[in-house]
Amino acid sequence: MDLNKAQVIGRITQEVELKQTPNGQNVTSFSIATNRNWTDSSGMKQEQVEFHNVVLWGKLAEIAGQYVKKWSKLFMEGRLQTRSWEAQDGTKRYRTEIVGENMIMLDNRTDSNSWDFAKSGSSTNDTPAVKRTTPKQEEEISVEDIPF
């Protein structure tokens, strides 16, 4: 049995821009920053920031484009995928991404840009959770379809 699962909780590092592939499928790409804090052997506090590339497709991309803003805190779950391409200078480039399958918005905001819980029908949960259906239910996407 194999398992390809990634889970991160962090903050969005840029505004989320919703795009569409030439065949009309929604896609968005952004980065999530996670921090790791520890005390080293000399007693000094240390911090390391890691940046994770995330790609969302379909309805999940649409929801992120509408509700997720820069600095929003998210739980993101998905699978790791590495794609490659040839750069203009002829070198081979690689990018490893989390292809999101489940997203939970962790900010507890009440401003106009946040999720409207009353309209969504959520009565007890303060954070909207979005669960994506089986990833292969949608049309197959090739690397050439990615607009960025």
XYZ file of C-alpha atoms in Angstrom:
148
model
C 0.000 0.000 0.000
C 1.270 3.485 -0.882
C 0.349 6.797 0.683
C 0.875 10.270 -0.746
C -0.613 12.739 1.753
C 0.512 16.227 2.768
C -1.029 18.323 5.545
C 0.053 21.856 6.456
C -1.324 24.655 8.603
C 0.029 28.062 7.732
C -0.581 31.491 6.257
C -1.130 32.440 2.616
C 1.795 34.538 1.352
C 0.091 36.356 -1.542
C -3.350 37.230 -2.860
C -5.074 34.218 -4.390
C -5.847 34.716 -8.079
C -8.414 32.481 -9.727
C -7.565 31.526 -13.317
C -9.085 29.249 -15.922
C -7.439 26.741 -18.204
C -8.138 27.048 -21.950
C -10.870 24.406 -21.547
C -12.566 26.449 -18.795
C -11.488 24.624 -15.621
C -10.841 26.772 -12.536
C -7.335 26.681 -11.070
C -5.429 28.700 -8.509
C -1.870 28.518 -7.245
C -0.402 30.075 -4.103
C 2.108 29.516 -1.350
C 1.555 28.690 2.323
C 4.229 29.612 4.883
C 4.736 27.429 7.943
C 6.976 28.292 10.898
C 9.007 25.986 13.071
C 10.344 27.303 16.392
C 12.875 25.642 18.681
C 15.590 26.393 21.197
C 19.086 25.358 20.137
C 21.736 23.775 22.367
C 23.047 27.206 23.429
C 19.587 28.302 24.601
C 18.932 30.655 21.671
C 15.441 30.670 20.183
C 15.448 29.733 16.509
C 12.820 29.987 13.804
C 12.654 28.454 10.353
C 10.065 29.339 7.721
C 9.125 26.848 5.038
C 7.119 27.761 1.919
C 4.783 25.186 0.357
C 3.413 25.562 -3.175
C -0.283 24.704 -3.439
C -2.496 24.155 -6.500
C -6.284 23.896 -6.298
C -8.602 22.794 -9.093
C -12.317 23.074 -9.850
C -14.781 24.108 -7.152
C -12.078 24.181 -4.462
C -10.099 26.719 -6.545
C -13.248 28.814 -6.980
C -13.931 28.847 -3.232
C -10.315 29.753 -2.415
C -10.363 32.544 -4.997
C -13.501 33.979 -3.418
C -12.792 33.607 0.322
C -9.049 33.200 0.908
C -6.986 36.376 1.231
C -3.320 37.141 1.820
C -2.304 36.204 5.414
C -5.359 33.942 5.820
C -4.635 30.929 7.999
C -5.476 27.592 6.351
C -5.325 23.896 6.950
C -4.495 22.354 3.588
C -4.532 18.650 2.845
C -3.672 17.026 -0.435
C -1.137 14.982 -2.332
C 2.391 15.887 -3.371
C 3.066 16.181 -7.074
C 6.242 17.208 -8.888
C 6.031 18.584 -12.402
C 8.881 19.437 -14.718
C 9.365 21.687 -17.713
C 12.136 23.101 -19.831
C 12.998 26.734 -19.091
C 13.737 29.286 -21.815
C 17.478 28.860 -21.220
C 17.137 25.111 -21.926
C 17.536 23.903 -18.335
C 15.145 21.381 -16.821
C 13.063 22.875 -13.980
C 11.071 21.103 -11.277
C 8.351 22.234 -8.902
C 6.835 20.151 -6.119
C 3.319 21.184 -5.141
C 0.535 20.146 -2.839
C -2.482 19.406 -5.012
C -5.201 20.394 -2.563
C -8.068 18.024 -1.843
C -9.332 19.410 1.476
C -9.163 22.942 2.848
C -10.273 24.381 6.184
C -10.229 28.144 6.683
C -8.941 28.770 10.202
C -9.330 32.534 10.491
C -12.191 33.571 12.737
C -12.979 36.847 11.000
C -16.178 38.836 11.092
C -15.287 41.378 8.397
C -17.059 41.644 5.052
C -14.466 39.488 3.289
C -14.992 36.476 5.512
C -17.317 33.529 5.093
C -20.950 34.326 5.801
C -21.973 31.580 8.228
C -25.632 32.568 8.373
C -26.049 32.223 4.608
C -24.033 29.008 4.461
C -26.359 27.272 6.901
C -23.582 26.611 9.414
C -24.896 27.069 12.916
C -22.211 25.732 15.238
C -18.983 25.619 13.264
C -16.959 28.835 13.134
C -14.741 27.680 10.280
C -16.075 26.606 6.919
C -14.636 23.336 5.723
C -14.509 22.428 2.090
C -14.007 18.832 1.098
C -13.295 18.041 -2.507
C -14.760 14.990 -4.135
C -12.595 12.341 -5.722
C -9.936 14.234 -7.747
C -10.355 12.144 -10.906
C -14.095 12.865 -11.221
C -13.204 15.956 -13.201
C -11.693 16.081 -16.657
C -8.050 15.007 -16.882
C -5.645 17.979 -16.744
C -2.321 18.034 -18.526
C 0.660 20.212 -17.607
C 0.161 22.181 -20.840
C -3.266 23.344 -19.554
C -1.744 25.143 -16.559
C -1.799 28.886 -17.337
C 1.215 29.814 -15.179
